[in-house]
PDB file of C-alpha atoms in Angstrom:
ATOM      1  CA  MET A  22       0.000   0.000   0.000  1.00 56.00           C
ATOM      2  CA  ASN A  23       1.455   3.385  -0.987  1.00 66.00           C
ATOM      3  CA  GLU A  24       1.578   6.363   1.355  1.00 66.00           C
ATOM      4  CA  ALA A  25      -1.456   8.141  -0.133  1.00 64.00           C
ATOM      5  CA  ALA A  26      -3.613   5.031   0.175  1.00 68.00           C
ATOM      6  CA  ALA A  27      -2.468   4.518   3.758  1.00 69.00           C
ATOM      7  CA  PHE A  28      -3.487   8.080   4.599  1.00 71.00           C
ATOM      8  CA  LEU A  29      -6.934   7.507   3.103  1.00 78.00           C
ATOM      9  CA  VAL A  30      -7.429   4.341   5.137  1.00 82.00           C
ATOM     10  CA  ALA A  31      -6.313   6.052   8.356  1.00 84.00           C
ATOM     11  CA  ARG A  32      -8.583   9.020   7.623  1.00 87.00           C
ATOM     12  CA  ALA A  33     -11.587   6.753   7.060  1.00 90.00           C
ATOM     13  CA  GLU A  34     -10.904   4.871  10.308  1.00 92.00           C
ATOM     14  CA  VAL A  35     -10.655   8.096  12.313  1.00 91.00           C
ATOM     15  CA  LEU A  36     -13.893   9.458  10.851  1.00 92.00           C
ATOM     16  CA  ALA A  37     -15.712   6.173  11.427  1.00 93.00           C
ATOM     17  CA  ALA A  38     -14.677   6.184  15.083  1.00 93.00           C
ATOM     18  CA  TRP A  39     -15.694   9.843  15.457  1.00 93.00           C
ATOM     19  CA  HIS A  40     -19.083   9.136  13.856  1.00 92.00           C
ATOM     20  CA  ALA A  41     -19.705   6.209  16.208  1.00 92.00           C
ATOM     21  CA  HIS A  42     -18.744   8.354  19.202  1.00 90.00           C
ATOM     22  CA  LEU A  43     -21.124  11.152  18.192  1.00 87.00           C
ATOM     23  CA  THR A  44     -24.085   8.880  17.447  1.00 86.00           C
ATOM     24  CA  ASP A  45     -23.718   6.165  20.077  1.00 84.00           C
ATOM     25  CA  ALA A  46     -21.849   7.689  23.032  1.00 80.00           C
ATOM     26  CA  ARG A  47     -22.896  11.341  22.707  1.00 76.00           C
ATOM     27  CA  ARG A  48     -26.284  10.687  21.052  1.00 74.00           C
ATOM     28  CA  ARG A  49     -26.065  13.835  18.953  1.00 73.00           C
ATOM     29  CA  SER A  50     -28.773  14.741  16.462  1.00 68.00           C
ATOM     30  CA  PRO A  51     -28.277  13.756  12.793  1.00 76.00           C
ATOM     31  CA  HIS A  52     -27.841  17.431  11.896  1.00 71.00           C
ATOM     32  CA  THR A  53     -25.091  17.891  14.509  1.00 76.00           C
ATOM     33  CA  VAL A  54     -23.382  14.668  13.438  1.00 83.00           C
ATOM     34  CA  ARG A  55     -23.261  15.842   9.819  1.00 86.00           C
ATOM     35  CA  ALA A  56     -21.816  19.218  10.803  1.00 85.00           C
ATOM     36  CA  TYR A  57     -19.209  17.752  13.181  1.00 87.00           C
ATOM     37  CA  MET A  58     -18.174  15.123  10.648  1.00 91.00           C
ATOM     38  CA  ALA A  59     -17.684  17.784   7.979  1.00 90.00           C
ATOM     39  CA  THR A  60     -15.523  19.858  10.331  1.00 89.00           C
ATOM     40  CA  ALA A  61     -13.402  16.831  11.233  1.00 90.00           C
ATOM     41  CA  GLY A  62     -12.796  16.022   7.594  1.00 91.00           C
ATOM     42  CA  ARG A  63     -11.884  19.613   6.777  1.00 91.00           C
ATOM     43  CA  VAL A  64      -9.346  20.002   9.582  1.00 89.00           C
ATOM     44  CA  MET A  65      -7.696  16.655   8.806  1.00 90.00           C
ATOM     45  CA  ASP A  66      -7.230  17.643   5.169  1.00 90.00           C
ATOM     46  CA  ALA A  67      -6.146  21.222   5.906  1.00 88.00           C
ATOM     47  CA  LEU A  68      -3.495  20.170   8.446  1.00 88.00           C
ATOM     48  CA  GLU A  69      -2.686  16.827   6.796  1.00 88.00           C
ATOM     49  CA  ALA A  70      -3.312  15.058  10.092  1.00 88.00           C
ATOM     50  CA  TYR A  71      -4.759  11.658   9.255  1.00 88.00           C
ATOM     51  CA  ASP A  72      -4.264   9.551  12.374  1.00 90.00           C
ATOM     52  CA  TRP A  73      -4.714   9.869  16.136  1.00 90.00           C
ATOM     53  CA  ALA A  74      -1.085  10.725  16.803  1.00 89.00           C
ATOM     54  CA  ALA A  75      -0.995  13.499  14.200  1.00 90.00           C
ATOM     55  CA  LEU A  76      -4.280  14.941  15.443  1.00 89.00           C
ATOM     56  CA  ALA A  77      -3.026  14.860  19.031  1.00 88.00           C
ATOM     57  CA  ARG A  78      -0.113  17.065  17.962  1.00 89.00           C
ATOM     58  CA  VAL A  79      -2.368  19.798  16.558  1.00 87.00           C
ATOM     59  CA  ASP A  80      -1.595  22.990  18.508  1.00 86.00           C
ATOM     60  CA  THR A  81      -3.006  26.484  18.775  1.00 85.00           C
ATOM     61  CA  ALA A  82      -1.033  27.660  15.743  1.00 86.00           C
ATOM     62  CA  GLY A  83      -2.502  24.844  13.678  1.00 85.00           C
ATOM     63  CA  LEU A  84      -6.022  25.737  14.739  1.00 84.00           C
ATOM     64  CA  ARG A  85      -5.448  29.408  13.930  1.00 85.00           C
ATOM     65  CA  HIS A  86      -4.176  28.424  10.488  1.00 84.00           C
ATOM     66  CA  PHE A  87      -7.243  26.272   9.827  1.00 85.00           C
ATOM     67  CA  LEU A  88      -9.717  28.904  11.015  1.00 83.00           C
ATOM     68  CA  ALA A  89      -7.943  31.589   8.979  1.00 83.00           C
ATOM     69  CA  GLU A  90      -8.491  29.451   5.879  1.00 83.00           C
ATOM     70  CA  ARG A  91     -12.158  29.076   6.779  1.00 82.00           C
ATOM     71  CA  ARG A  92     -12.369  32.862   7.126  1.00 79.00           C
ATOM     72  CA  GLU A  93     -11.002  33.189   3.610  1.00 79.00           C
ATOM     73  CA  ASP A  94     -13.856  30.934   2.497  1.00 77.00           C
ATOM     74  CA  GLY A  95     -16.165  33.718   3.656  1.00 75.00           C
ATOM     75  CA  ILE A  96     -17.834  32.102   6.689  1.00 75.00           C
ATOM     76  CA  ALA A  97     -19.327  34.413   9.323  1.00 70.00           C
ATOM     77  CA  ASN A  98     -18.460  34.732  13.019  1.00 69.00           C
ATOM     78  CA  ILE A  99     -21.244  32.433  14.144  1.00 65.00           C
ATOM     79  CA  SER A 100     -20.047  29.722  11.725  1.00 74.00           C
ATOM     80  CA  VAL A 101     -16.480  30.121  12.987  1.00 75.00           C
ATOM     81  CA  ALA A 102     -17.738  29.713  16.558  1.00 74.00           C
ATOM     82  CA  ARG A 103     -19.614  26.529  15.638  1.00 77.00           C
ATOM     83  CA  GLU A 104     -16.595  25.184  13.785  1.00 80.00           C
ATOM     84  CA  LEU A 105     -14.381  25.853  16.802  1.00 81.00           C
ATOM     85  CA  SER A 106     -16.836  24.085  19.108  1.00 78.00           C
ATOM     86  CA  ALA A 107     -16.802  21.035  16.829  1.00 82.00           C
ATOM     87  CA  LEU A 108     -12.998  21.122  16.678  1.00 85.00           C
ATOM     88  CA  ARG A 109     -12.640  21.139  20.442  1.00 84.00           C
ATOM     89  CA  GLY A 110     -14.730  17.998  20.748  1.00 85.00           C
ATOM     90  CA  PHE A 111     -12.966  16.247  17.877  1.00 89.00           C
ATOM     91  CA  LEU A 112      -9.452  17.037  19.080  1.00 88.00           C
ATOM     92  CA  SER A 113     -10.285  16.019  22.659  1.00 87.00           C
ATOM     93  CA  PHE A 114     -11.534  12.704  21.302  1.00 89.00           C
ATOM     94  CA  ALA A 115      -8.393  12.310  19.168  1.00 90.00           C
ATOM     95  CA  ARG A 116      -6.126  12.980  22.148  1.00 89.00           C
ATOM     96  CA  GLU A 117      -7.943  10.369  24.205  1.00 88.00           C
ATOM     97  CA  LYS A 118      -7.510   7.881  21.363  1.00 89.00           C
ATOM     98  CA  ALA A 119      -3.822   8.748  21.209  1.00 86.00           C
ATOM     99  CA  GLY A 120      -3.479   7.870  24.889  1.00 86.00           C
ATOM    100  CA  MET A 121      -2.844  11.353  26.245  1.00 82.00           C
ATOM    101  CA  VAL A 122      -3.417  11.695  29.991  1.00 70.00           C
ATOM    102  CA  LYS A 123      -4.728  15.256  29.633  1.00 71.00           C
ATOM    103  CA  PRO A 124      -6.843  15.258  26.464  1.00 68.00           C
ATOM    104  CA  ALA A 125      -7.962  18.903  26.646  1.00 73.00           C
ATOM    105  CA  PRO A 126      -7.501  20.506  23.207  1.00 67.00           C
ATOM    106  CA  PRO A 127      -5.389  23.630  22.582  1.00 70.00           C
ATOM    107  CA  ARG A 128      -6.998  26.794  23.858  1.00 72.00           C
ATOM    108  CA  LEU A 129      -8.212  29.285  21.324  1.00 68.00           C
ATOM    109  CA  ARG A 130     -10.699  32.055  21.953  1.00 68.00           C
ATOM    110  CA  GLY A 131     -13.554  32.140  19.502  1.00 59.00           C
ATOM    111  CA  PRO A 132     -15.028  35.255  17.877  1.00 57.00           C
ATOM    112  CA  ARG A 133     -17.430  37.394  19.835  1.00 59.00           C
ATOM    113  CA  ILE A 134     -20.990  36.749  18.733  1.00 48.00           C
ATOM    114  CA  LYS A 135     -23.609  39.428  19.012  1.00 53.00           C
ATOM    115  CA  ARG A 136     -26.598  37.422  20.081  1.00 51.00           C
ATOM    116  CA  GLY A 137     -29.735  38.451  18.280  1.00 51.00           C
ATOM    117  CA  ILE A 138     -33.208  38.019  19.615  1.00 49.00           C
ATOM    118  CA  PRO A 139     -35.717  35.562  18.145  1.00 50.00           C
ATOM    119  CA  ARG A 140     -38.239  37.057  15.733  1.00 67.00           C
ATOM    120  CA  PRO A 141     -41.720  35.786  16.590  1.00 72.00           C
ATOM    121  CA  ILE A 142     -44.868  36.338  14.584  1.00 77.00           C
ATOM    122  CA  THR A 143     -48.280  37.288  15.946  1.00 79.00           C
ATOM    123  CA  PRO A 144     -50.945  34.711  16.873  1.00 78.00           C
ATOM    124  CA  ASP A 145     -53.024  35.709  13.834  1.00 82.00           C
ATOM    125  CA  GLU A 146     -50.006  35.392  11.542  1.00 85.00           C
ATOM    126  CA  ALA A 147     -49.225  31.952  12.973  1.00 85.00           C
ATOM    127  CA  THR A 148     -52.725  30.628  12.320  1.00 85.00           C
ATOM    128  CA  ASP A 149     -52.922  32.345   8.916  1.00 88.00           C
ATOM    129  CA  LEU A 150     -49.628  30.712   7.965  1.00 89.00           C
ATOM    130  CA  ALA A 151     -50.829  27.245   9.001  1.00 91.00           C
ATOM    131  CA  ASP A 152     -54.133  27.709   7.176  1.00 91.00           C
ATOM    132  CA  LEU A 153     -52.525  28.950   3.939  1.00 91.00           C
ATOM    133  CA  VAL A 154     -49.991  26.117   3.923  1.00 92.00           C
ATOM    134  CA  ALA A 155     -52.948  23.738   4.094  1.00 92.00           C
ATOM    135  CA  VAL A 156     -54.725  25.478   1.211  1.00 87.00           C
ATOM    136  CA  ASN A 157     -51.578  25.430  -0.945  1.00 89.00           C
ATOM    137  CA  ALA A 158     -50.976  21.687  -0.536  1.00 90.00           C
ATOM    138  CA  ARG A 159     -51.386  19.390  -3.528  1.00 88.00           C
ATOM    139  CA  ASP A 160     -53.914  17.116  -1.788  1.00 91.00           C
ATOM    140  CA  ASP A 161     -56.346  17.779   1.043  1.00 91.00           C
ATOM    141  CA  TRP A 162     -54.764  15.186   3.333  1.00 94.00           C
ATOM    142  CA  GLN A 163     -51.311  16.701   2.810  1.00 94.00           C
ATOM    143  CA  GLY A 164     -52.703  20.112   3.681  1.00 93.00           C
ATOM    144  CA  LEU A 165     -54.214  18.736   6.871  1.00 94.00           C
ATOM    145  CA  ARG A 166     -50.856  17.103   7.660  1.00 95.00           C
ATOM    146  CA  ASP A 167     -48.850  20.302   7.191  1.00 95.00           C
ATOM    147  CA  ARG A 168     -51.340  22.338   9.199  1.00 94.00           C
ATOM    148  CA  ALA A 169     -51.143  19.821  12.062  1.00 94.00           C
ATOM    149  CA  VAL A 170     -47.330  19.983  12.065  1.00 95.00           C
ATOM    150  CA  LEU A 171     -47.293  23.790  12.186  1.00 93.00           C
ATOM    151  CA  LEU A 172     -49.879  23.902  14.961  1.00 91.00           C
ATOM    152  CA  LEU A 173     -47.687  21.503  16.944  1.00 90.00           C
ATOM    153  CA  LEU A 174     -44.758  23.905  16.577  1.00 88.00           C
ATOM    154  CA  TYR A 175     -46.821  26.916  17.585  1.00 86.00           C
ATOM    155  CA  GLY A 176     -49.223  25.332  20.055  1.00 82.00           C
ATOM    156  CA  ALA A 177     -46.713  23.102  21.859  1.00 82.00           C
ATOM    157  CA  GLY A 178     -43.381  24.831  21.222  1.00 81.00           C
ATOM    158  CA  LEU A 179     -41.818  21.833  19.503  1.00 86.00           C
ATOM    159  CA  ARG A 180     -38.733  21.887  17.342  1.00 84.00           C
ATOM    160  CA  ILE A 181     -39.541  20.742  13.824  1.00 90.00           C
ATOM    161  CA  ALA A 182     -37.368  17.628  14.260  1.00 89.00           C
ATOM    162  CA  GLU A 183     -39.302  16.753  17.426  1.00 89.00           C
ATOM    163  CA  ALA A 184     -42.664  17.067  15.693  1.00 92.00           C
ATOM    164  CA  LEU A 185     -41.556  14.919  12.763  1.00 94.00           C
ATOM    165  CA  SER A 186     -40.087  12.270  15.073  1.00 92.00           C
ATOM    166  CA  LEU A 187     -43.517  11.415  16.492  1.00 94.00           C
ATOM    167  CA  THR A 188     -44.720   7.915  15.662  1.00 95.00           C
ATOM    168  CA  GLY A 189     -47.965   6.017  15.760  1.00 94.00           C
ATOM    169  CA  ALA A 190     -47.082   5.026  19.321  1.00 94.00           C
ATOM    170  CA  ASP A 191     -47.735   8.663  20.335  1.00 93.00           C
ATOM    171  CA  TRP A 192     -51.341   8.463  19.146  1.00 94.00           C
ATOM    172  CA  PRO A 193     -53.976   8.854  20.484  1.00 92.00           C
ATOM    173  CA  MET A 194     -52.862  11.841  22.538  1.00 90.00           C
ATOM    174  CA  GLY A 195     -54.244  13.146  25.766  1.00 87.00           C
ATOM    175  CA  ASP A 196     -53.556  16.609  27.105  1.00 86.00           C
ATOM    176  CA  ARG A 197     -49.917  15.684  27.875  1.00 85.00           C
ATOM    177  CA  LEU A 198     -47.199  14.192  25.712  1.00 85.00           C
ATOM    178  CA  THR A 199     -43.649  13.124  26.538  1.00 85.00           C
ATOM    179  CA  ILE A 200     -41.138  14.421  23.990  1.00 82.00           C
ATOM    180  CA  THR A 201     -37.541  13.312  23.564  1.00 82.00           C
ATOM    181  CA  GLY A 202     -35.528  16.357  22.555  1.00 75.00           C
ATOM    182  CA  LYS A 203     -31.872  17.213  22.155  1.00 73.00           C
ATOM    183  CA  ARG A 204     -29.346  14.870  23.761  1.00 71.00           C
ATOM    184  CA  SER A 205     -32.198  12.445  24.479  1.00 75.00           C
ATOM    185  CA  LYS A 206     -33.577  14.746  27.173  1.00 77.00           C
ATOM    186  CA  GLN A 207     -37.252  14.097  27.839  1.00 81.00           C
ATOM    187  CA  ARG A 208     -39.882  16.641  28.784  1.00 83.00           C
ATOM    188  CA  VAL A 209     -43.652  16.689  29.154  1.00 82.00           C
ATOM    189  CA  ILE A 210     -45.570  19.170  27.022  1.00 80.00           C
ATOM    190  CA  ALA A 211     -49.199  20.223  26.949  1.00 82.00           C
ATOM    191  CA  ILE A 212     -51.304  19.354  23.903  1.00 86.00           C
ATOM    192  CA  LEU A 213     -54.060  21.890  23.306  1.00 85.00           C
ATOM    193  CA  PRO A 214     -57.444  20.619  22.058  1.00 89.00           C
ATOM    194  CA  ALA A 215     -57.013  22.561  18.784  1.00 89.00           C
ATOM    195  CA  VAL A 216     -53.696  20.848  18.132  1.00 90.00           C
ATOM    196  CA  ARG A 217     -55.100  17.417  18.955  1.00 92.00           C
ATOM    197  CA  GLU A 218     -58.084  18.037  16.672  1.00 93.00           C
ATOM    198  CA  ALA A 219     -55.788  19.096  13.817  1.00 93.00           C
ATOM    199  CA  ILE A 220     -53.772  15.882  14.131  1.00 95.00           C
ATOM    200  CA  ALA A 221     -56.946  13.796  14.304  1.00 95.00           C
ATOM    201  CA  ALA A 222     -58.293  15.461  11.137  1.00 94.00           C
ATOM    202  CA  TYR A 223     -55.044  14.693   9.311  1.00 95.00           C
ATOM    203  CA  LEU A 224     -54.974  11.058  10.439  1.00 96.00           C
ATOM    204  CA  ALA A 225     -58.600  10.559   9.408  1.00 95.00           C
ATOM    205  CA  ALA A 226     -57.749  11.710   5.877  1.00 95.00           C
ATOM    206  CA  CYS A 227     -54.277  10.129   5.605  1.00 96.00           C
ATOM    207  CA  PRO A 228     -54.188   7.161   3.181  1.00 96.00           C
ATOM    208  CA  TYR A 229     -51.774   5.308   5.461  1.00 96.00           C
ATOM    209  CA  PRO A 230     -52.805   3.608   8.707  1.00 95.00           C
ATOM    210  CA  VAL A 231     -51.365   4.656  12.048  1.00 95.00           C
ATOM    211  CA  GLU A 232     -48.599   2.176  12.911  1.00 95.00           C
ATOM    212  CA  ARG A 233     -46.743   2.210  16.210  1.00 94.00           C
ATOM    213  CA  ASP A 234     -43.292   1.908  14.636  1.00 94.00           C
ATOM    214  CA  LYS A 235     -43.910   4.276  11.713  1.00 95.00           C
ATOM    215  CA  ALA A 236     -43.786   8.067  11.507  1.00 95.00           C
ATOM    216  CA  LEU A 237     -47.019   9.841  12.390  1.00 96.00           C
ATOM    217  CA  PHE A 238     -46.518  12.381   9.599  1.00 97.00           C
ATOM    218  CA  ARG A 239     -46.047  10.712   6.205  1.00 96.00           C
ATOM    219  CA  THR A 240     -45.035  11.734   2.705  1.00 95.00           C
ATOM    220  CA  VAL A 241     -47.001  10.792  -0.409  1.00 94.00           C
ATOM    221  CA  LYS A 242     -44.975   7.573  -0.640  1.00 94.00           C
ATOM    222  CA  GLY A 243     -45.528   6.722   3.015  1.00 95.00           C
ATOM    223  CA  ALA A 244     -42.070   7.641   4.291  1.00 95.00           C
ATOM    224  CA  ALA A 245     -41.436   9.940   7.241  1.00 95.00           C
ATOM    225  CA  LEU A 246     -42.097  13.578   6.377  1.00 95.00           C
ATOM    226  CA  TYR A 247     -38.848  15.519   6.104  1.00 91.00           C
ATOM    227  CA  GLN A 248     -38.016  18.985   7.379  1.00 91.00           C
ATOM    228  CA  SER A 249     -37.223  20.571   4.028  1.00 91.00           C
ATOM    229  CA  ALA A 250     -40.743  19.822   2.764  1.00 92.00           C
ATOM    230  CA  VAL A 251     -42.279  21.734   5.677  1.00 93.00           C
ATOM    231  CA  GLN A 252     -39.759  24.564   5.318  1.00 92.00           C
ATOM    232  CA  LYS A 253     -40.536  24.969   1.616  1.00 92.00           C
ATOM    233  CA  ALA A 254     -44.288  24.990   2.240  1.00 93.00           C
ATOM    234  CA  VAL A 255     -43.843  27.716   4.860  1.00 92.00           C
ATOM    235  CA  ALA A 256     -41.542  29.740   2.588  1.00 91.00           C
ATOM    236  CA  ASP A 257     -44.146  29.697  -0.189  1.00 89.00           C
ATOM    237  CA  ALA A 258     -46.970  30.707   2.136  1.00 90.00           C
ATOM    238  CA  ARG A 259     -45.122  33.490   3.953  1.00 87.00           C
ATOM    239  CA  GLY A 260     -44.401  35.176   0.621  1.00 84.00           C
ATOM    240  CA  MET A 261     -48.102  35.186  -0.178  1.00 85.00           C
ATOM    241  CA  LEU A 262     -48.890  36.619   3.273  1.00 85.00           C
ATOM    242  CA  GLY A 263     -46.180  39.271   3.072  1.00 83.00           C
ATOM    243  CA  LEU A 264     -44.343  37.870   6.095  1.00 84.00           C
ATOM    244  CA  PRO A 265     -40.555  38.330   6.443  1.00 82.00           C
ATOM    245  CA  ASP A 266     -37.989  35.609   5.701  1.00 85.00           C
ATOM    246  CA  THR A 267     -37.634  35.119   9.462  1.00 80.00           C
ATOM    247  CA  ALA A 268     -41.131  33.581   9.517  1.00 85.00           C
ATOM    248  CA  THR A 269     -39.818  30.013   9.439  1.00 87.00           C
ATOM    249  CA  PRO A 270     -41.142  26.854  11.108  1.00 88.00           C
ATOM    250  CA  HIS A 271     -38.717  27.494  13.981  1.00 82.00           C
ATOM    251  CA  ALA A 272     -40.152  31.000  14.405  1.00 83.00           C
ATOM    252  CA  LEU A 273     -43.401  29.336  15.487  1.00 85.00           C
ATOM    253  CA  ARG A 274     -41.544  27.867  18.467  1.00 80.00           C
ATOM    254  CA  HIS A 275     -40.198  31.340  19.270  1.00 77.00           C
ATOM    255  CA  SER A 276     -43.717  32.716  18.994  1.00 79.00           C
ATOM    256  CA  PHE A 277     -45.022  30.049  21.385  1.00 75.00           C
ATOM    257  CA  ALA A 278     -42.497  31.107  24.041  1.00 75.00           C
ATOM    258  CA  THR A 279     -42.929  34.841  23.503  1.00 71.00           C
ATOM    259  CA  HIS A 280     -46.710  34.711  23.666  1.00 58.00           C
ATOM    260  CA  LEU A 281     -46.610  32.571  26.817  1.00 64.00           C
ATOM    261  CA  LEU A 282     -44.291  35.074  28.466  1.00 61.00           C
ATOM    262  CA  GLY A 283     -46.554  37.936  27.435  1.00 56.00           C
ATOM    263  CA  ALA A 284     -49.516  36.092  28.962  1.00 57.00           C
ATOM    264  CA  GLY A 285     -47.743  35.919  32.322  1.00 59.00           C
ATOM    265  CA  ALA A 286     -46.005  32.519  32.284  1.00 59.00           C
ATOM    266  CA  ASP A 287     -42.804  32.361  34.323  1.00 53.00           C
ATOM    267  CA  LEU A 288     -39.423  31.665  32.745  1.00 53.00           C
ATOM    268  CA  ARG A 289     -38.877  28.362  34.547  1.00 58.00           C
ATOM    269  CA  SER A 290     -42.110  26.936  33.164  1.00 57.00           C
ATOM    270  CA  ILE A 291     -41.253  28.105  29.653  1.00 55.00           C
ATOM    271  CA  GLN A 292     -37.772  26.609  30.019  1.00 57.00           C
ATOM    272  CA  GLU A 293     -39.293  23.218  30.865  1.00 59.00           C
ATOM    273  CA  LEU A 294     -41.796  23.377  28.004  1.00 55.00           C
ATOM    274  CA  LEU A 295     -39.093  24.269  25.480  1.00 59.00           C
ATOM    275  CA  GLY A 296     -36.595  21.729  26.813  1.00 55.00           C
ATOM    276  CA  HIS A 297     -33.799  24.269  27.285  1.00 49.00           C
ATOM    277  CA  ALA A 298     -30.876  22.905  29.295  1.00 50.00           C
ATOM    278  CA  SER A 299     -30.052  26.363  30.652  1.00 54.00           C
ATOM    279  CA  LEU A 300     -32.308  29.161  31.846  1.00 46.00           C
ATOM    280  CA  SER A 301     -30.072  31.629  30.011  1.00 51.00           C
ATOM    281  CA  SER A 302     -31.355  30.214  26.720  1.00 47.00           C
ATOM    282  CA  THR A 303     -34.911  31.018  27.798  1.00 48.00           C
ATOM    283  CA  GLN A 304     -34.119  34.485  29.165  1.00 48.00           C
ATOM    284  CA  VAL A 305     -33.671  35.777  25.619  1.00 48.00           C
ATOM    285  CA  TYR A 306     -37.470  35.849  25.359  1.00 46.00           C
ATOM    286  CA  THR A 307     -37.650  38.587  27.979  1.00 47.00           C
ATOM    287  CA  ARG A 308     -35.854  40.770  25.436  1.00 47.00           C
ATOM    288  CA  VAL A 309     -38.325  39.766  22.758  1.00 43.00           C
ATOM    289  CA  ASP A 310     -41.308  40.561  24.964  1.00 45.00           C
ATOM    290  CA  ALA A 311     -39.862  43.963  25.900  1.00 40.00           C
ATOM    291  CA  ALA A 312     -39.212  44.737  22.223  1.00 42.00           C
ATOM    292  CA  VAL A 313     -42.783  43.801  21.289  1.00 43.00           C
ATOM    293  CA  LEU A 314     -44.189  46.010  24.039  1.00 39.00           C
ATOM    294  CA  LEU A 315     -41.979  48.910  22.960  1.00 40.00           C
ATOM    295  CA  ASP A 316     -43.115  48.597  19.352  1.00 45.00           C
ATOM    296  CA  ALA A 317     -46.751  48.545  20.462  1.00 40.00           C
ATOM    297  CA  TYR A 318     -46.188  51.622  22.614  1.00 37.00           C
ATOM    298  CA  ARG A 319     -44.511  53.540  19.780  1.00 43.00           C
ATOM    299  CA  ASN A 320     -47.272  52.626  17.346  1.00 47.00           C
ATOM    300  CA  ALA A 321     -50.144  53.458  19.685  1.00 43.00           C
ATOM    301  CA  HIS A 322     -49.016  56.413  21.816  1.00 39.00           C
ATOM    302  CA  PRO A 323     -49.380  59.805  20.135  1.00 42.00           C
ATOM    303  CA  ARG A 324     -46.293  61.201  21.875  1.00 41.00           C
ATOM    304  CA  ALA A 325     -44.136  58.049  21.862  1.00 40.00           C
ATOM    305  CA  GLU A 326     -41.323  59.714  19.942  1.00 42.00           C
ATOM    306  CA  ASP A 327     -41.122  62.756  22.249  1.00 40.00           C
TER     307      ASP A 327
END
């Protein structure tokens, strides 16, 4: 075996081990696994480090060199920060594999990220969006399906991946449902009657039977509904409604939290409903609520600009 072939074999073995670690030991989401795998492959190729020993020798200068190249590719600060987070995990894993007693990766400060606030939509806009997506669908049952998914995001605060991961075993639903979210963390959410009725209407019209081990939301061919299909349907409908590009499926989850806060719910309760690991992730909605109130004040008060 020549040197180039040996490098390719070593690279494949490293990536296979990293993939297994992310999926089995860390139980990361498929999206995170894809992103972390891509970062691992990029840094190995950029630094020509194709085995555990070579990766264990990567130092701060090497990381700076890699991130500088990524900057030249035109990626933004937030992407650099995500790349650096993935690198830290990958290099720690590589150092453990290389037998290092202290596997902590080289220290490198990431870029400062100006954290924006989520952009919710109003309750009327949320329901209008769900209704128009249903009208735009090719078949009635698909429209009922898409409307049910969007009402789950808005009415229960689910992530789109969480909604689409539901199976026939989750039906019928009562007023509570246990959801498995990020990092396999479980939480109990409330299911509003309107949401439950929307799901029931979809299932009554769906040409596929409810099966415990199959996805609750199906495509035309009976497979599990995928995120991009929902995202495209929302993108088409928001253009017709004149909503901004920020009116995405995930914005419905933001709207759920913001409207709960505005109705008087406490942050701890919202944190539990959203499945946030840290309260700091939920506190961002206090900024949203204040911004919404300020906009309302400026629009309604005759001397708001004085």
